Short mmCIF file of C-alpha atoms in Angstrom, two decimals:
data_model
loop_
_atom_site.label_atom_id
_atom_site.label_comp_id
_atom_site.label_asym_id
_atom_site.label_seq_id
_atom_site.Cartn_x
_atom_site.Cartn_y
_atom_site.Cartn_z
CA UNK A 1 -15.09 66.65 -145.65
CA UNK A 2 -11.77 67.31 -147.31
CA UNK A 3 -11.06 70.01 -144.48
CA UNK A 4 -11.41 67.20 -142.10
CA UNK A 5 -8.66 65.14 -144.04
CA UNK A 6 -6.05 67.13 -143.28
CA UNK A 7 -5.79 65.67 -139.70
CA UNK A 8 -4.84 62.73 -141.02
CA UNK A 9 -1.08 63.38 -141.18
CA UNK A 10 -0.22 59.91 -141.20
CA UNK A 11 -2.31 58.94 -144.21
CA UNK A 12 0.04 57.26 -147.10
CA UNK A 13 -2.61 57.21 -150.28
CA UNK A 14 -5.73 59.02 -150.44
CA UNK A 15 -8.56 57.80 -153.50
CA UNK A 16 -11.54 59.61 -153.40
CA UNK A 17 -12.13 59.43 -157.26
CA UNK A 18 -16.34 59.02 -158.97
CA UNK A 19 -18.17 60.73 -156.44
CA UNK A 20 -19.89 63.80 -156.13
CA UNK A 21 -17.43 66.08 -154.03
CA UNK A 22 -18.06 69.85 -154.91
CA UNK A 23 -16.54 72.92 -153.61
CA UNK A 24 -12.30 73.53 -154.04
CA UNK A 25 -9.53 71.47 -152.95
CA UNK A 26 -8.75 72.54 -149.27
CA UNK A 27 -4.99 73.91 -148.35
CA UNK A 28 -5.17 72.12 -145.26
CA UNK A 29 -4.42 68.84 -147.53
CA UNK A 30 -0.97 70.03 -147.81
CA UNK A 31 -0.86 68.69 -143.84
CA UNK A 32 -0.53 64.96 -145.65
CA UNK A 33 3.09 65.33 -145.43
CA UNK A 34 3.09 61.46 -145.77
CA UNK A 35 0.95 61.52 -149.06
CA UNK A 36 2.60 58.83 -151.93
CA UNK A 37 -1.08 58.88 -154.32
CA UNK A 38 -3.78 61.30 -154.25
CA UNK A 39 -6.18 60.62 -156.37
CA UNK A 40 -9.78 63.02 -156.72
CA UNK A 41 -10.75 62.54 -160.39
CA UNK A 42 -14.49 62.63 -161.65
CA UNK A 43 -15.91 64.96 -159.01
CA UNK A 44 -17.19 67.91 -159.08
CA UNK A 45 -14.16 70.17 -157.75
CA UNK A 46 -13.81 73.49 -158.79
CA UNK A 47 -11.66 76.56 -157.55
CA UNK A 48 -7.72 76.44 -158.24
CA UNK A 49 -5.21 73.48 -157.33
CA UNK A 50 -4.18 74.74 -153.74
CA UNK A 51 -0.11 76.69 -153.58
CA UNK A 52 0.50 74.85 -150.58
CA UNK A 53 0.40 71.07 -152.60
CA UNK A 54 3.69 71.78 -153.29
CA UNK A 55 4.87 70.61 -149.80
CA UNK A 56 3.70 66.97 -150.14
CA UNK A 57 7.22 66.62 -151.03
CA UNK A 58 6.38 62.24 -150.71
CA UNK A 59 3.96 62.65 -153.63
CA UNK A 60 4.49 60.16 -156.13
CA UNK A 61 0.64 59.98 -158.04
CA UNK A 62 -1.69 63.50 -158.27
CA UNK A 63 -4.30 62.79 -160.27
CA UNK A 64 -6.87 65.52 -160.34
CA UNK A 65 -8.92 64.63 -163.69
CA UNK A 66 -12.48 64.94 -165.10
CA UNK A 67 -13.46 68.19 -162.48
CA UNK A 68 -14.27 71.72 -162.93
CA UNK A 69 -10.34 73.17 -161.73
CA UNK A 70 -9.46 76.53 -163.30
CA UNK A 71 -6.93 79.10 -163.36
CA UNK A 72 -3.69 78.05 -164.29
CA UNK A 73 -1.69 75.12 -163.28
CA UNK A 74 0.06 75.90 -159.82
CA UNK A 75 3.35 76.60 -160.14
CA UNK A 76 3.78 74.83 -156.49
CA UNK A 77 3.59 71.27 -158.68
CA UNK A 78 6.66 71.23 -159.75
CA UNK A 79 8.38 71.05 -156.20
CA UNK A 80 6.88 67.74 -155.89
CA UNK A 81 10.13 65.91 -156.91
CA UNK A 82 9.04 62.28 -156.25
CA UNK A 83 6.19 62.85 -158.32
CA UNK A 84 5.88 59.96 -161.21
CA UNK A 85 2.48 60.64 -162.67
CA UNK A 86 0.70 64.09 -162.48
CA UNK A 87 -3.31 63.55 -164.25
CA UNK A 88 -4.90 66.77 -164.59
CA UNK A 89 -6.81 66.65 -168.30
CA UNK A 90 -10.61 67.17 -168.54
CA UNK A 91 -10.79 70.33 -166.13
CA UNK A 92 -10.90 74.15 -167.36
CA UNK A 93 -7.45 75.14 -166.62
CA UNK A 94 -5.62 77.64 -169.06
CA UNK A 95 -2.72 79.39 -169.24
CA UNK A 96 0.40 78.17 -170.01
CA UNK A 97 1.97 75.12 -168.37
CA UNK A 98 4.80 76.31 -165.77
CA UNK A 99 8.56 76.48 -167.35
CA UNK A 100 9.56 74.77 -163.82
CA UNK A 101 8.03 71.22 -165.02
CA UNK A 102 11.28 70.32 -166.26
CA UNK A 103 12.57 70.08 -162.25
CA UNK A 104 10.00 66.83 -162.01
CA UNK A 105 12.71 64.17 -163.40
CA UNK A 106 10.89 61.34 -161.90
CA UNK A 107 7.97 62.04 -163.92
CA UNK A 108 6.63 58.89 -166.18
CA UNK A 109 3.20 60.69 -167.27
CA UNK A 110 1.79 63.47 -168.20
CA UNK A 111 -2.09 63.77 -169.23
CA UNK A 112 -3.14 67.98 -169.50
CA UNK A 113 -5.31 67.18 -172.74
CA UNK A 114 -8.93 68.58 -172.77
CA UNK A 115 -8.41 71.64 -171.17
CA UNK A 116 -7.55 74.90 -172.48
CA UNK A 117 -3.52 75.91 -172.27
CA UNK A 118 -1.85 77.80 -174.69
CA UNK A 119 1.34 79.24 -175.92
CA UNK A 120 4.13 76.78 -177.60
CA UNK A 121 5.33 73.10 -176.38
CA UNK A 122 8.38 73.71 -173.42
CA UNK A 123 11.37 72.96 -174.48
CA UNK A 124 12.41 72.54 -170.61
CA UNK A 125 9.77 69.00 -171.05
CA UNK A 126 12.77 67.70 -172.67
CA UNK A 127 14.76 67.15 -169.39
CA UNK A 128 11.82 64.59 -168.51
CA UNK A 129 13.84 61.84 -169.55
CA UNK A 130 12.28 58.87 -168.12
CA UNK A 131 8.78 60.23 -169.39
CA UNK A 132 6.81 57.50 -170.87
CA UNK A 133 3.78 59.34 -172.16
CA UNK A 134 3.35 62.77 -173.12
CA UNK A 135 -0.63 63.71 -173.63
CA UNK A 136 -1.58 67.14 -174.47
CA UNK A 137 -4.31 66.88 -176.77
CA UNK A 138 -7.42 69.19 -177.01
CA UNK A 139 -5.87 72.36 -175.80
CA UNK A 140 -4.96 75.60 -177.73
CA UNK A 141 -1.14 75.08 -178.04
CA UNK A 142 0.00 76.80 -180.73
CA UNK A 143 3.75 77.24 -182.59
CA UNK A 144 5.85 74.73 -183.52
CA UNK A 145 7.36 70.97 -182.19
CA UNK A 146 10.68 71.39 -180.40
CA UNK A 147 13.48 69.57 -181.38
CA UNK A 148 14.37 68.65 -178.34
CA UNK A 149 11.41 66.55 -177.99
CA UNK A 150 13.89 63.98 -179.58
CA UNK A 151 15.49 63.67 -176.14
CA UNK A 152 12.69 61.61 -175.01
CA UNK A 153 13.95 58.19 -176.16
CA UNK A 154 11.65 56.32 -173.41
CA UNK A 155 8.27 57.34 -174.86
CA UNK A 156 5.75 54.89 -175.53
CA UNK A 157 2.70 57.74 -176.08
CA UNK A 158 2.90 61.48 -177.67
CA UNK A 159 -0.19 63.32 -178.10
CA UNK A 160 0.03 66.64 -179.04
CA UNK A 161 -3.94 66.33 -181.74
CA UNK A 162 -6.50 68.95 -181.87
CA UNK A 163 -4.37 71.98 -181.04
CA UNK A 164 -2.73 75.14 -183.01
CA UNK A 165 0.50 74.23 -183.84
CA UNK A 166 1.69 74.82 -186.95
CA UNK A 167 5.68 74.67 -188.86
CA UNK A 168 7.40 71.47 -189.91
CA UNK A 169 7.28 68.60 -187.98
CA UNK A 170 11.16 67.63 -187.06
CA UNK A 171 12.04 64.48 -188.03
CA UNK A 172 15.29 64.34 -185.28
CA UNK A 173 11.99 64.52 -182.94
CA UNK A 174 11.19 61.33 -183.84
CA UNK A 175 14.50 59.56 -184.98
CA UNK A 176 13.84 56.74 -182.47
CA UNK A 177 10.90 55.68 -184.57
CA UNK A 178 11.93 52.71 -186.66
CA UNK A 179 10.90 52.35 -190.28
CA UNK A 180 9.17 49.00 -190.14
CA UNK A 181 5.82 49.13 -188.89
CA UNK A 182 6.07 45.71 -187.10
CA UNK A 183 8.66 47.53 -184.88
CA UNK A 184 6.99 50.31 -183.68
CA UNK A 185 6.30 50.98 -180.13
CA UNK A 186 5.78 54.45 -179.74
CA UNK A 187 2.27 55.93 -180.55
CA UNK A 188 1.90 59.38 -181.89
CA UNK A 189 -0.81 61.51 -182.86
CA UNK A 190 -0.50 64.73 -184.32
CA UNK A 191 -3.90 65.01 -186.33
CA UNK A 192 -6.60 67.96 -186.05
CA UNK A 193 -3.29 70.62 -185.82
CA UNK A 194 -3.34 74.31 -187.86
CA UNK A 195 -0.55 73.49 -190.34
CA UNK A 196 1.78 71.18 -189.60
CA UNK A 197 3.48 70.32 -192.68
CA UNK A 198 6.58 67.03 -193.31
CA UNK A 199 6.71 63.63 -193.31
CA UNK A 200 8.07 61.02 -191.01
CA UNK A 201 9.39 57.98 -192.12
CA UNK A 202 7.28 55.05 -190.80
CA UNK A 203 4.74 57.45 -188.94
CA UNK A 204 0.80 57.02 -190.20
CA UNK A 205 -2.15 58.26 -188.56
CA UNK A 206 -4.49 55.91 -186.41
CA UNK A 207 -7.25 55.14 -189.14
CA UNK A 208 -9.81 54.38 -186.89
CA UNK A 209 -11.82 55.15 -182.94
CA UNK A 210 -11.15 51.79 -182.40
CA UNK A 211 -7.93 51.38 -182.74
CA UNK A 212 -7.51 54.64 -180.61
CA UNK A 213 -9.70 53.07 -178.06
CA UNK A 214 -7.36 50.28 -177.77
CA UNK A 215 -4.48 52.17 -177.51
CA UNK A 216 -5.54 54.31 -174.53
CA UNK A 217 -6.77 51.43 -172.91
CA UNK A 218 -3.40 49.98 -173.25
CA UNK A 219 -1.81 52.98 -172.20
CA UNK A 220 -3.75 53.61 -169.46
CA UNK A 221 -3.31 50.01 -168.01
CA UNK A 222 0.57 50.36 -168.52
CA UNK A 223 0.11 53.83 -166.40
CA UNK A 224 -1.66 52.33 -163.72
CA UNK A 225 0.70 49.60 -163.29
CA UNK A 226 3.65 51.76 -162.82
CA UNK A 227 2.19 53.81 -160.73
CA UNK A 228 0.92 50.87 -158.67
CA UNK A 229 4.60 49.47 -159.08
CA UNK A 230 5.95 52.87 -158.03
CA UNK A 231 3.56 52.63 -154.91
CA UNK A 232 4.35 49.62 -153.67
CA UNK A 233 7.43 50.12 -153.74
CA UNK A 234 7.62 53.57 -152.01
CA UNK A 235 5.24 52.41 -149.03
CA UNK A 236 7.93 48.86 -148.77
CA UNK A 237 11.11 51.79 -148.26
CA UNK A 238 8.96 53.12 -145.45
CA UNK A 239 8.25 50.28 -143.58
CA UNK A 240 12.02 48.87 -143.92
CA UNK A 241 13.42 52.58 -142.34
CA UNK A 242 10.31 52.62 -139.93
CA UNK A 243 11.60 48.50 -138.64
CA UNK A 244 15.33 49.85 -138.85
CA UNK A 245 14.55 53.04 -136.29
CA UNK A 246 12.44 50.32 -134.16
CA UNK A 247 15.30 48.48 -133.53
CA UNK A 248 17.40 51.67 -132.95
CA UNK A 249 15.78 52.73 -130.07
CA UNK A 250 16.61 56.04 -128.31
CA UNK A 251 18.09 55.92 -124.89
CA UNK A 252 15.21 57.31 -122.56
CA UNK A 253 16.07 55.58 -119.52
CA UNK A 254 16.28 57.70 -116.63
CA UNK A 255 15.26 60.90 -119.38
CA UNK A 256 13.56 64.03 -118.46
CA UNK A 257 10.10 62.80 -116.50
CA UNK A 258 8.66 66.31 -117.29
CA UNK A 259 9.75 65.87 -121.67
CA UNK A 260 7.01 64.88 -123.30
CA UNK A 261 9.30 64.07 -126.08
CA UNK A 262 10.98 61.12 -124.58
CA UNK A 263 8.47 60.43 -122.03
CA UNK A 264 8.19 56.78 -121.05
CA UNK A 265 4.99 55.94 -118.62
CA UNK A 266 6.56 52.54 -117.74
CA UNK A 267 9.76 53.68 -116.90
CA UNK A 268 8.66 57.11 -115.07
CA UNK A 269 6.83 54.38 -113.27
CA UNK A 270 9.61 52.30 -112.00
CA UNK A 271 11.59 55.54 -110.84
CA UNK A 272 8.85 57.11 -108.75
CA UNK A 273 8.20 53.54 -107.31
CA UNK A 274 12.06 52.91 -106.64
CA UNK A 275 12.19 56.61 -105.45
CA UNK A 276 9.60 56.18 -102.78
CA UNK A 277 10.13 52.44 -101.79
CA UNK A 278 6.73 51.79 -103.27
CA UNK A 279 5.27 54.97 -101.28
CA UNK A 280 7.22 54.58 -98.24
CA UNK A 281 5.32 57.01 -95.18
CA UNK A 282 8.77 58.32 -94.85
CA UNK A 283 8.57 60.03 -97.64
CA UNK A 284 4.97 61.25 -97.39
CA UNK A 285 5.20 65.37 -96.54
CA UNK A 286 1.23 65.43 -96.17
CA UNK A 287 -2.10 64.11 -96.47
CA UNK A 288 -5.49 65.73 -98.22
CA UNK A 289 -8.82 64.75 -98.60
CA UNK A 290 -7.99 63.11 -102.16
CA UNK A 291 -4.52 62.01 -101.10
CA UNK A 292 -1.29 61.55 -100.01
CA UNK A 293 2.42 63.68 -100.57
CA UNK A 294 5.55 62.42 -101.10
CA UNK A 295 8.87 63.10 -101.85
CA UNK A 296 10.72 61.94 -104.44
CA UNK A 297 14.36 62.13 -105.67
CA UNK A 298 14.30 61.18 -109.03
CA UNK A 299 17.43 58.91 -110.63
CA UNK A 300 18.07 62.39 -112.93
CA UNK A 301 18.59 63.93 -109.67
CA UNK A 302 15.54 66.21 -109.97
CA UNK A 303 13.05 66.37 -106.60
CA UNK A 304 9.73 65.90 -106.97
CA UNK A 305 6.50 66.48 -105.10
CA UNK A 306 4.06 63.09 -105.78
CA UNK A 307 0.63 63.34 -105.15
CA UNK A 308 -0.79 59.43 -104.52
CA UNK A 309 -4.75 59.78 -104.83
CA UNK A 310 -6.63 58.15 -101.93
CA UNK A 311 -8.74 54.65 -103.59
CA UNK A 312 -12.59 55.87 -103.57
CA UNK A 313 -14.87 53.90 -101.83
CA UNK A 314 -17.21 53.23 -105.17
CA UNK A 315 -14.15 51.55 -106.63
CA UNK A 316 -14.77 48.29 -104.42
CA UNK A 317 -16.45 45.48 -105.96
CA UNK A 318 -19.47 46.20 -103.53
CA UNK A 319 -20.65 48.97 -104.94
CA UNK A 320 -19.75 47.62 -108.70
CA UNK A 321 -23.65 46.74 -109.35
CA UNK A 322 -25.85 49.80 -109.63
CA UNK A 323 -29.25 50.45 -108.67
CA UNK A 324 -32.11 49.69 -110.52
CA UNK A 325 -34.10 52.27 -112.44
CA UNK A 326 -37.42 51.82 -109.58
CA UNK A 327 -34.23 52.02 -106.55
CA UNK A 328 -33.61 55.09 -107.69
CA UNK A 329 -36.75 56.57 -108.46
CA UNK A 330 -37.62 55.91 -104.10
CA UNK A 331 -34.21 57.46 -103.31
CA UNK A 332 -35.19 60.60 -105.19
CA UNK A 333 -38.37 60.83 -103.75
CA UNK A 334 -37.13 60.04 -100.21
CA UNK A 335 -35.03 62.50 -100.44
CA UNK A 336 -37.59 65.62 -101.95
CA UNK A 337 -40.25 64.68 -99.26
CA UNK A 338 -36.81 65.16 -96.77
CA UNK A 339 -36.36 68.70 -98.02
CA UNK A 340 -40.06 69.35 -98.27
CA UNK A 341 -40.20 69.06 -95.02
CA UNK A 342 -37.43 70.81 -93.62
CA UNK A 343 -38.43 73.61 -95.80
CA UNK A 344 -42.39 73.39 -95.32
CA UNK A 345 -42.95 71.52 -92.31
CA UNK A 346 -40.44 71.98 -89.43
CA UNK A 347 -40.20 75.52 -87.79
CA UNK A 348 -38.23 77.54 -87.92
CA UNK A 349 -37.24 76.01 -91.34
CA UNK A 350 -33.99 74.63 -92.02
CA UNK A 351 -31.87 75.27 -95.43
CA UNK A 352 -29.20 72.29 -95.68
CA UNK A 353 -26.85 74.41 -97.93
CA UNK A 354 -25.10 71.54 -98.58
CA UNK A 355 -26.97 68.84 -100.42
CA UNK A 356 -25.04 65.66 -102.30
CA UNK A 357 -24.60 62.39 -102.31
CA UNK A 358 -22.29 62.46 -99.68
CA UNK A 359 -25.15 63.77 -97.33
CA UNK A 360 -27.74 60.95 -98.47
CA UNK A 361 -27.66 57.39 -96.40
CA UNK A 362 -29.45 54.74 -97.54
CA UNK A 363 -30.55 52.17 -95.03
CA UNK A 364 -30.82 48.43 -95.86
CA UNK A 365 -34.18 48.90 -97.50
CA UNK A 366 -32.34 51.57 -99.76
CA UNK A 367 -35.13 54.42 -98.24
CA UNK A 368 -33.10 57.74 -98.31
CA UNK A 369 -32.21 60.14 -95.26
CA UNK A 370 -30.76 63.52 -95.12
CA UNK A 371 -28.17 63.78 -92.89
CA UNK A 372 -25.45 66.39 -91.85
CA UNK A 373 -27.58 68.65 -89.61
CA UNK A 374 -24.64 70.53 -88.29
CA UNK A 375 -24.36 71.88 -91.54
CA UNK A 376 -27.47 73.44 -91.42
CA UNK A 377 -28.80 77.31 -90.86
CA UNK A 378 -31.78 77.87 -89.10
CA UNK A 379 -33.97 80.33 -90.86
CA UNK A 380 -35.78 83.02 -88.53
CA UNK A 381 -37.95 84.98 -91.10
CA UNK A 382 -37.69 87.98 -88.09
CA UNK A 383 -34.14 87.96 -87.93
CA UNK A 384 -31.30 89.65 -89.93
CA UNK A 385 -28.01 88.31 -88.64
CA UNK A 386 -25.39 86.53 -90.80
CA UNK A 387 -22.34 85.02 -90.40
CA UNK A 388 -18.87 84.80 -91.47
CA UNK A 389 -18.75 82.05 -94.42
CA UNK A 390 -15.56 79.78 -93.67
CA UNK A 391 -14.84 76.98 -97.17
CA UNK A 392 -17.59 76.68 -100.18
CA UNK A 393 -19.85 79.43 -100.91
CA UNK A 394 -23.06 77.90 -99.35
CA UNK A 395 -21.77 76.01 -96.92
CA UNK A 396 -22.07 77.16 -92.77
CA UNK A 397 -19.64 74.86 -90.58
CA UNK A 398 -21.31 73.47 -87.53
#
């Protein structure tokens, strides 16, 4: 199904999240130039994240959650330079997450936790300055918290429980975190660690599941509004530059008829007409059985050879009702006892070689005749003379 997707190349969000898709993530969705949000969490995905995501260079949402992704984390994500929330916790990735994350600077979330990374906390996250939540619990991170972590003055969320790290905790990592309780806005969790060791002024552990569930609810809400936000207003920038080149239009009157590029139907149209004086016969070079020739200067000075199909007869409004179902039952009868007989009955017998509708008449009764005798070959069963075959194979002029 996802294969399939990747035709889409126009498609601006794609949400396929709580169903049952299985197998990996095709390459071929790195087609979506045009992607702002993809979103495939809770499925049933496994393989790697695909190299080639890093061209969706309009990516602004990846969430990839709660599926069965392993190997490490693609090192192609961090081209995605629009990218403002990248979801990929709950899966089996490991490794270590790429040095190159620090490139995203648009980035307002990050969610890795329940999976199994390792080796220390980047120092290059630190350039993430307008990152709002930082969530890398349940892994197997180990060493100690960076200073530069303190660079972060916009986040609201820091997660780093239920890993290895280990060292004192730096308090210039957390200077933005006021002293009165009633003031503070950022939520951090450092609990279920090897041995971290300090104290932060103002900092105290969640004391209860509840309280954490109401803090990821929180969080997540606040997430999913800015990347709505984010959306919105990405797909709005579109539309203005897509009504600004509308009413810029290119100059392709009188352009190449034979570009497909700038190709106009209408206003080929108009030239051939005004080139021909509406299919003047002193332009036509020759007739055929379908149509006419004629010859055209074109306005861009190029000369042309038109063909001008003839109108078929079963495009009048005479023949615009068709038979019914018992009609033409008789005319297909009619027409096998016609051949039974000229093969059966008549001597010597008589192949018509050349059998179609154009051969059937139909009188007023609609009974059916075979007609076009002269192209006909009388078989003698003694003889063994041919002839020269002039046009189709199968057909004998008279």
């Amino acid at each position: 199904m996802l294969d399939v997707i990747g035709r889409l190349t126009n498609l601006v969000a794609l949400n396929l999240y709580s169903n049952y898709l299985v197998g990996s993530i095709p390459s071929s969705v790195s087609n979506l130039t045009n992607l702002a949000s993809l979103f495939l969490q809770i499925n049933q995905l496994d393989g790697s994240i695909p190299e080639d995501i890093g061209r969706l260079m309009n990516l602004v949402a990846l969430n990839l959650s709660s599926n069965c992704l392993v190997c490490l984390i693609s090192s192609s994500v961090t081209n995605l330079a629009n990218l403002a929330s990248l979801f990929l916790q709950c899966n089996l990735l490991n490794g270590s997450i790429p040095q190159e994350i620090g490139r995203l600077r648009n980035l307002v979330a990050i969610n890795h936790s329940s999976n199994s990374l390792v080796d220390p906390i980047l120092s290059s996250l630190s350039n993430l300055t307008n990152l709002a939540s930082l969530v890398l619990q349940c892994n197997q991170l180990n060493g100690s918290i960076t200073q530069e972590i303190g660079r972060l003055m916009n986040l609201v969320v820091f997660d780093l429980s239920s890993n290895s790290l280990d060292g004192p905790i730096p308090s210039s990592a957390f200077r933005h975190i006021p002293s009165s309780l009633s003031q503070l806005t950022t939520s951090v969790d450092l609990y279920d660690n090897k041995d971290l060791r300090g104290s932060i002024q103002g900092f105290v552990p969640c004391p209860s599941m509840k309280h954490n569930l109401v803090v990821i609810i929180l969080v997540s809400t606040l997430l999913f509004l800015i990347s709505f936000f984010v959306l919105v207003i990405f797909i709005l920038c579109r539309q203005y530059r897509a009504k600004a080149l509308k009413h810029d239009p290119s100059p392709t009157k009188n352009g190449d008829l034979f570009c497909i590029w700038n190709f106009d139907g209408k206003i080929a149209f108009e030239d051939i007409i005004r080139a021909t004086e509406y299919f003047d016969i002193k332009y036509c070079i020759g007739t055929g059985g379908y149509g006419s020739v004629y010859r055209a200067v074109l306005p861009s000075g190029k000369v042309v050879a038109l063909k001008k199909l003839h109108r078929l007869d079963a495009e009048q409004p005479a023949y615009d009702t068709s038979f019914q179902i018992e009609t033409k039952v008789n005319i297909v009868k009619g027409v096998a006892h016609a051949l039974s007989y000229m093969h059966h009955d008549f001597t010597p017998p008589i192949v018509h070689q050349d059998i179609s509708s154009n051969n059937i008449f139909l009188n007023s009764e609609f009974v059916a005749f075979i007609a076009d005798f002269g192209t006909a070959r009388l078989l003698d069963p003694y003889s063994s003379n041919r002839t020269i075959i002039v046009g189709t194979y199968g057909y004998i002029a008279p």
